[in-house]
PDB file of C-alpha atoms in Angstrom:
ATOM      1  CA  UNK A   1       0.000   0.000   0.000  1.00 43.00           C
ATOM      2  CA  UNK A   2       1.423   3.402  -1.065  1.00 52.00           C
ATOM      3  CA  UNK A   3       1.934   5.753   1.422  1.00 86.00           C
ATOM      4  CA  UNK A   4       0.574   8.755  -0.840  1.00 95.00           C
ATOM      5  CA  UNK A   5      -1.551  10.967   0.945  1.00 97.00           C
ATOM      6  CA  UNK A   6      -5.380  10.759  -0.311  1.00 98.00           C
ATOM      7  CA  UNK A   7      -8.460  12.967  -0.436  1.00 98.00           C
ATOM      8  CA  UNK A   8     -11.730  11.573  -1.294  1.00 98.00           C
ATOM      9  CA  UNK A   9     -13.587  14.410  -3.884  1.00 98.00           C
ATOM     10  CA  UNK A  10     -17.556  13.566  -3.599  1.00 98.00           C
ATOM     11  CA  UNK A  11     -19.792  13.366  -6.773  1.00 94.00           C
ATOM     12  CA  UNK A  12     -23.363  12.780  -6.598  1.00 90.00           C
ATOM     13  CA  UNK A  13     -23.026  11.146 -10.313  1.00 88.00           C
ATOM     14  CA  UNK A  14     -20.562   8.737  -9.410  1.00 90.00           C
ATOM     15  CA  UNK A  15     -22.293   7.241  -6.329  1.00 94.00           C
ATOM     16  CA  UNK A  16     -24.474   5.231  -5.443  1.00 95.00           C
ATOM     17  CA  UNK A  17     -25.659   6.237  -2.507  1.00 96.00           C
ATOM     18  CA  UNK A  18     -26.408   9.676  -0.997  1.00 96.00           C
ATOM     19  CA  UNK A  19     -23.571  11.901  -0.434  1.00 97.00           C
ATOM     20  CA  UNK A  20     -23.904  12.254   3.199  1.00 97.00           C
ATOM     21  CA  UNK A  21     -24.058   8.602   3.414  1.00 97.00           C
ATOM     22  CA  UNK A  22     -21.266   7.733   1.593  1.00 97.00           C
ATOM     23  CA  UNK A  23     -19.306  10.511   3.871  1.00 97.00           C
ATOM     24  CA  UNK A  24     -20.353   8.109   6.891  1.00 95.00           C
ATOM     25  CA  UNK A  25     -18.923   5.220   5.054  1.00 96.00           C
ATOM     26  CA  UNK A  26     -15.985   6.825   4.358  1.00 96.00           C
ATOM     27  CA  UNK A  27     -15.491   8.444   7.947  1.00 92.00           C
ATOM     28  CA  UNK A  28     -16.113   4.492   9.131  1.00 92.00           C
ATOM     29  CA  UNK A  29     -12.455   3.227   6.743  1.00 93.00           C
ATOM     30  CA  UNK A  30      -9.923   2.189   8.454  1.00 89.00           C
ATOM     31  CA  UNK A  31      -8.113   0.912   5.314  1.00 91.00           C
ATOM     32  CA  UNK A  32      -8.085   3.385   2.593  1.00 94.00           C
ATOM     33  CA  UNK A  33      -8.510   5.918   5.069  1.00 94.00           C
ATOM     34  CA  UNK A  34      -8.897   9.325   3.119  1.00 97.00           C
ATOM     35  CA  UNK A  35      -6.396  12.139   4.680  1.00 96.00           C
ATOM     36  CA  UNK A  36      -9.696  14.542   4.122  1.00 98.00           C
ATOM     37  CA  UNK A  37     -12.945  14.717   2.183  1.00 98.00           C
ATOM     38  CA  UNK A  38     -13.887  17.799  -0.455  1.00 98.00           C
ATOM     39  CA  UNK A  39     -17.176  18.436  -0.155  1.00 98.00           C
ATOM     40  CA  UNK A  40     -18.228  18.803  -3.920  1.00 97.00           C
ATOM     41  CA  UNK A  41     -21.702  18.734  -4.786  1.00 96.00           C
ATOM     42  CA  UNK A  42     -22.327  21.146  -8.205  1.00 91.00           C
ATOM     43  CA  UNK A  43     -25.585  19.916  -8.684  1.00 92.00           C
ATOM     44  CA  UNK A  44     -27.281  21.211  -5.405  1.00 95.00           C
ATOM     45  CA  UNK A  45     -28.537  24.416  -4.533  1.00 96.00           C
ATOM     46  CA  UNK A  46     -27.315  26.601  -1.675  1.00 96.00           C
ATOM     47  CA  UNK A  47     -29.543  25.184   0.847  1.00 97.00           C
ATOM     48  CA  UNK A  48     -29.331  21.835  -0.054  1.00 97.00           C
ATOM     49  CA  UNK A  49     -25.376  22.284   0.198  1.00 97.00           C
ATOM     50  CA  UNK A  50     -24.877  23.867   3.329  1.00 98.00           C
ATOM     51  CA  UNK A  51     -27.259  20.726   4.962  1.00 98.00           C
ATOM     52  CA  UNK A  52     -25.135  18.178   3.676  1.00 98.00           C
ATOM     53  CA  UNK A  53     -22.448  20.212   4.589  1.00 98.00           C
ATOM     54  CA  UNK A  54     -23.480  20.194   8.216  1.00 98.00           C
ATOM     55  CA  UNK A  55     -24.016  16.004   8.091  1.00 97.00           C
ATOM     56  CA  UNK A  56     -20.284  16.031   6.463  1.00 98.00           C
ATOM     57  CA  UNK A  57     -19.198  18.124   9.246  1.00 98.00           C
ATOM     58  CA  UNK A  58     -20.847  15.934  11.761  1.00 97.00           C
ATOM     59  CA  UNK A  59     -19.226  12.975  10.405  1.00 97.00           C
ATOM     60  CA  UNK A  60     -15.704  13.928   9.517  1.00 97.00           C
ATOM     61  CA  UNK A  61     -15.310  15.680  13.048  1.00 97.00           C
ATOM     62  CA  UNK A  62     -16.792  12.548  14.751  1.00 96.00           C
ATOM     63  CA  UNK A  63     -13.630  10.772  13.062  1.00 96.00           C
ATOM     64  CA  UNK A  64     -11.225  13.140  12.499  1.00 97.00           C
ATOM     65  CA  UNK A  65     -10.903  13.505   8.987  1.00 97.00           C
ATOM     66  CA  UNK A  66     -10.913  17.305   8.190  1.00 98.00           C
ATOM     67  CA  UNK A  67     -13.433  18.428   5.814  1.00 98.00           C
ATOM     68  CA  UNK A  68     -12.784  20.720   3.077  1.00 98.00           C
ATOM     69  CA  UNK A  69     -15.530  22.510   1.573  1.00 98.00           C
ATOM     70  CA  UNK A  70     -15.965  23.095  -2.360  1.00 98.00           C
ATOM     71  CA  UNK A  71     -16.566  27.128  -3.779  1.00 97.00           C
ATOM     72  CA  UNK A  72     -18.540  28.361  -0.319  1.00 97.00           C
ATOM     73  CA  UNK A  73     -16.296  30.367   1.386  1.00 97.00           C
ATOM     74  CA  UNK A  74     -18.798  31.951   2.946  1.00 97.00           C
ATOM     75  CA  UNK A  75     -20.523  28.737   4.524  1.00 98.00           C
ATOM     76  CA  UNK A  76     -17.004  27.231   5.310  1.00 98.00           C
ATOM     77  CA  UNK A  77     -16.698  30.997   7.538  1.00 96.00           C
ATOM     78  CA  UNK A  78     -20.335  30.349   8.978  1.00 97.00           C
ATOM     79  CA  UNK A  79     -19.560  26.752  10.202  1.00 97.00           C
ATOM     80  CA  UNK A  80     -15.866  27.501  11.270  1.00 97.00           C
ATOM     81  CA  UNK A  81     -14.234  24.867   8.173  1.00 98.00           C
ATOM     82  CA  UNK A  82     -10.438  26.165   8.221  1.00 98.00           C
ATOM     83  CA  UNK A  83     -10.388  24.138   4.499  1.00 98.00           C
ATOM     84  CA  UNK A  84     -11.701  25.731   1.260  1.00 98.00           C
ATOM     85  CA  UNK A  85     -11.669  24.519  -2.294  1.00 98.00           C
ATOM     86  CA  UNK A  86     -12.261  26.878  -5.205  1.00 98.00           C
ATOM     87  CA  UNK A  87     -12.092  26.915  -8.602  1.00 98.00           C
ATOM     88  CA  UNK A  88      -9.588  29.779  -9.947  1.00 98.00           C
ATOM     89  CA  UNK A  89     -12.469  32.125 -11.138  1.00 97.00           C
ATOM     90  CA  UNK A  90     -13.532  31.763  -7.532  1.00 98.00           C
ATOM     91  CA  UNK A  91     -10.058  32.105  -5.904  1.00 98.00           C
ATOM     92  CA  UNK A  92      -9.672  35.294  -8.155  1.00 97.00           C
ATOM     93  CA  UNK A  93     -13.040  36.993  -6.810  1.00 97.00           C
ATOM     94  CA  UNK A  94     -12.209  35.972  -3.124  1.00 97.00           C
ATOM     95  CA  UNK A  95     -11.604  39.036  -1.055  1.00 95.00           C
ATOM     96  CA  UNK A  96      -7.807  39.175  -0.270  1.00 93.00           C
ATOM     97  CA  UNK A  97      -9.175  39.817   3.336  1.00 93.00           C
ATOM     98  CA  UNK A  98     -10.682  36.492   3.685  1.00 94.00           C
ATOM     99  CA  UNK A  99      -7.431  34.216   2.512  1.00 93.00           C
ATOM    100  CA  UNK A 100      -6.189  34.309   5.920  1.00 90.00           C
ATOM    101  CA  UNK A 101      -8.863  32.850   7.498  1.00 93.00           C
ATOM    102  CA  UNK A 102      -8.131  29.397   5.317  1.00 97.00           C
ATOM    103  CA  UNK A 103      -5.419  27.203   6.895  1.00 97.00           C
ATOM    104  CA  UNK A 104      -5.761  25.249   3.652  1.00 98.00           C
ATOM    105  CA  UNK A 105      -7.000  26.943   0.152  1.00 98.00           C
ATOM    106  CA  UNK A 106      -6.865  24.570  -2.540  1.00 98.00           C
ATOM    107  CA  UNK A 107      -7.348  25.421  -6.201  1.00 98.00           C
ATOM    108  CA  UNK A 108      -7.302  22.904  -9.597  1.00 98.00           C
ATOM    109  CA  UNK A 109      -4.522  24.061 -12.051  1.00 98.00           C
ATOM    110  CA  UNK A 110      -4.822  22.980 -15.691  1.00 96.00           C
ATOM    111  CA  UNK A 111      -1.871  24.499 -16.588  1.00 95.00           C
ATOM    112  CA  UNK A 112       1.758  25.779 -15.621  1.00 92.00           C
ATOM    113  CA  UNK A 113       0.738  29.356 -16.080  1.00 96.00           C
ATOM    114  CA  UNK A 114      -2.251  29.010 -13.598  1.00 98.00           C
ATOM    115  CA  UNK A 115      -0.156  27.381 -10.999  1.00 98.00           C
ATOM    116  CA  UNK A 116       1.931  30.630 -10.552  1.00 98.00           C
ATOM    117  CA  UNK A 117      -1.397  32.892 -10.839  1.00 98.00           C
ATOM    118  CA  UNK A 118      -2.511  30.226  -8.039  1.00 98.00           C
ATOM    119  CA  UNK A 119       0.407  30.546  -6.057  1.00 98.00           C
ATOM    120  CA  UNK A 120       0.423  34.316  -6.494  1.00 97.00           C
ATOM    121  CA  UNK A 121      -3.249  34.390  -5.514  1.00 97.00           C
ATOM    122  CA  UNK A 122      -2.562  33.332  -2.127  1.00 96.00           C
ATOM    123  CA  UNK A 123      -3.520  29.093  -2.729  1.00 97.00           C
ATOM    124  CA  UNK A 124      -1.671  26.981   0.153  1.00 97.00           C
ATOM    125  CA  UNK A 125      -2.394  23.687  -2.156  1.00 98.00           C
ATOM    126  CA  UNK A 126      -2.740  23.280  -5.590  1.00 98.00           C
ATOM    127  CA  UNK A 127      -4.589  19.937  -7.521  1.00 98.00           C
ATOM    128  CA  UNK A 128      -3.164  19.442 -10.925  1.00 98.00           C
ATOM    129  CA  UNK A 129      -4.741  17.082 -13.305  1.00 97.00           C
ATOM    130  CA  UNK A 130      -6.245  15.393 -15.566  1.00 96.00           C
ATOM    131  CA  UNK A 131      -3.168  13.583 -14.848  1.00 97.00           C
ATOM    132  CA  UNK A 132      -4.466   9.988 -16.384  1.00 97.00           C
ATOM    133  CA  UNK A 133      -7.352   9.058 -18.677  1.00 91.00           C
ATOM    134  CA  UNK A 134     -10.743   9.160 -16.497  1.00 88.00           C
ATOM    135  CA  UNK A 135     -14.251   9.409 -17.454  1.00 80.00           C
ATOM    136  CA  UNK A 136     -14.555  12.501 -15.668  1.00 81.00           C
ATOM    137  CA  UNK A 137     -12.964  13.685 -18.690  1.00 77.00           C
ATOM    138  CA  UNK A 138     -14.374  11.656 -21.388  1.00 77.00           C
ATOM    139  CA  UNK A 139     -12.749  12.508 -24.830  1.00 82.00           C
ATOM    140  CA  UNK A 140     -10.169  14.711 -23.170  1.00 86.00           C
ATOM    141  CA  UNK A 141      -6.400  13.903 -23.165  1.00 91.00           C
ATOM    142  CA  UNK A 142      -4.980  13.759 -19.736  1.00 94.00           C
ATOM    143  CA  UNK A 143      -2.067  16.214 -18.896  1.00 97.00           C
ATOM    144  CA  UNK A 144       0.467  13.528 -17.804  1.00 97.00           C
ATOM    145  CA  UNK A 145       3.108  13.132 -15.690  1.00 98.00           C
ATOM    146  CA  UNK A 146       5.141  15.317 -17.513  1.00 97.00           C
ATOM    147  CA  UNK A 147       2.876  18.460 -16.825  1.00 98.00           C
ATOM    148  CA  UNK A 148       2.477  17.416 -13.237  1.00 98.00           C
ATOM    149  CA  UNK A 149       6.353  17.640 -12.826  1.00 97.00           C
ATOM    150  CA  UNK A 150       6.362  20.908 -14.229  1.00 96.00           C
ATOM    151  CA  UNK A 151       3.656  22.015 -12.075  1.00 98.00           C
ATOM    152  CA  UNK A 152       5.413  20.856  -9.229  1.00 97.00           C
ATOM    153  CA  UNK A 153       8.778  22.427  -9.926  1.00 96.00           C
ATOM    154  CA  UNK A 154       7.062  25.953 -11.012  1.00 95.00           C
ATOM    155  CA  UNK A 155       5.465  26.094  -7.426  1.00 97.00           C
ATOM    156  CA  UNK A 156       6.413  26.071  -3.194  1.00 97.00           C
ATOM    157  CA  UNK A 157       3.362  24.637  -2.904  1.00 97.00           C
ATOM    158  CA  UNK A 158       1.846  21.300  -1.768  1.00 97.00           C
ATOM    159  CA  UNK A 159       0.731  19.841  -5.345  1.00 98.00           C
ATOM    160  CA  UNK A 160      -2.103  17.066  -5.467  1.00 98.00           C
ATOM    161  CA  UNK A 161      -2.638  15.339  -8.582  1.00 98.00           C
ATOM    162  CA  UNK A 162      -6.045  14.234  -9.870  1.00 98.00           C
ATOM    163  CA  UNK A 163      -7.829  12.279 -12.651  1.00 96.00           C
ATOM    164  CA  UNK A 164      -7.923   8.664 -13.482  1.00 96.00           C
ATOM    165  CA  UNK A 165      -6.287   8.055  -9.718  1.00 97.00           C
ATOM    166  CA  UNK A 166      -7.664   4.811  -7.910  1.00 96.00           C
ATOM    167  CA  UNK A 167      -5.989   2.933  -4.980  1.00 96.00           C
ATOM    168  CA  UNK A 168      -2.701   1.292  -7.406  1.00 95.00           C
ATOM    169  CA  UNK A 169       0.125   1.640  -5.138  1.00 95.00           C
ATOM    170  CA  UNK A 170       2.475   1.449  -8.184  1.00 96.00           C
ATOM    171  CA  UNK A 171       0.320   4.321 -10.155  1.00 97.00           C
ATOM    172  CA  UNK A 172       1.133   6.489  -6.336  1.00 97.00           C
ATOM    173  CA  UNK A 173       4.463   5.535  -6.558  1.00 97.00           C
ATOM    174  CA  UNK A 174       4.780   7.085 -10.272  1.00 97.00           C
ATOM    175  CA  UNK A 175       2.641  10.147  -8.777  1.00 98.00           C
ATOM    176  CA  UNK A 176       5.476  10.668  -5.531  1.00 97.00           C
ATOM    177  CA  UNK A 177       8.285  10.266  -8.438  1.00 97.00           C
ATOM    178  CA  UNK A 178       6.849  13.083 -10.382  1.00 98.00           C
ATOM    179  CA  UNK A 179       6.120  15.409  -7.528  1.00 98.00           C
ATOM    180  CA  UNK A 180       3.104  14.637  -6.049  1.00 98.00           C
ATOM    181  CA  UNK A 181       2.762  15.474  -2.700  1.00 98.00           C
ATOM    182  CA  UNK A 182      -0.848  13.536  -2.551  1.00 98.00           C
ATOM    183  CA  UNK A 183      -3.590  12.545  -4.801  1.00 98.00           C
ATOM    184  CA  UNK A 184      -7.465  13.372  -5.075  1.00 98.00           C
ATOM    185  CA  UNK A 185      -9.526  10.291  -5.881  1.00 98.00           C
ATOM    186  CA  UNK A 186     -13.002  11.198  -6.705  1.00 97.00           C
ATOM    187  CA  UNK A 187     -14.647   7.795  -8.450  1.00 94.00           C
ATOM    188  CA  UNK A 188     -12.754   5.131  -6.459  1.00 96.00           C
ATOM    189  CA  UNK A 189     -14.161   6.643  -3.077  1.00 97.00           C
ATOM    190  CA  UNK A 190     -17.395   7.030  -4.698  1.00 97.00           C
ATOM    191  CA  UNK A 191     -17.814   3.171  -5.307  1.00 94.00           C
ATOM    192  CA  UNK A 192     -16.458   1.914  -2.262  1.00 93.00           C
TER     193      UNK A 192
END
């Protein structure tokens, strides 16, 4: 078993089971133990989101996996969550103010040029990717290893990679030899 940090990303079309339940399940592993959970949930509305985003809290404090919530920053300020995820447009609109109240601020980077606009925006952690074929992606090329390595050298930062990542230690090995500080899995997590 690799010893590559992981982060289970949530997606309602993946699962099959509701979110909040599948948070439980995950919160329960003792194997395959995620490092933290992104709460990503596009298709709901605001309310919807910040209930599920109370069960996830419930359940990730209850076992000590942090939670990281996905574009709210002003829900992840409401409920006290120290961990944000945004997508760049987002992390460009977020008041320079609020930055410091993040302990992590994750963005995706689909390129070397928005890793340094990332880095200069004030991101703590940055998740590169599509690194390998996924259906995520459907009909897109990944990015490779090779743009993963260049991410990682452009940047101080922590560097996750994402897309196409399941629980292969030998695929986490070729991640940690490229840079990688950690992964996001998204489908894997979904179907456990």
């Amino acid at each position: 078993m690799s010893e590559l940090p992981l982060i289970a990303v949530t997606d309602s079309a993946t699962c099959p089971r509701p979110l909040a339940e599948q948070i439980e399940r995950l919160a329960k592993l003792t194997k395959l133990r995620p490092q933290a959970v992104i709460l990503r949930a596009k298709s709901l509305d605001k309310a919807a989101y910040r209930t599920l985003a109370l069960q996830a809290q419930q359940s990730c404090e209850a076992a000590g996996i942090p939670l990281i919530l996905h574009s709210d920053w002003q829900l992840a300020s409401e409920l006290g969550i120290k961990k944000l995820h945004l997508p760049l447009a987002l992390l460009r609109q977020l008041p320079t103010c609020e930055r410091a109240h993040f302990t992590w601020l994750s963005t995706s980077v689909h390129s070397f040029e928005e890793a340094i606009e990332a880095q200069a925006l004030g991101a703590t952690v940055l998740i590169a990717g599509h690194i390998y074929t996924t259906q995520c992606k459907a009909g897109l090329a990944p990015r490779g290893l090779g743009f993963l390595q260049a991410v990682c050298s452009a940047v101080s930062l922590l560097v996750y990679a994402i897309g196409g990542i399941g629980f292969d230690a030998a695929q986490h090995a070729e991640l940690q030899a490229n840079g990688a500080r950690g992964a996001c899995v998204m489908s894997a997590y979904m179907r456990l």
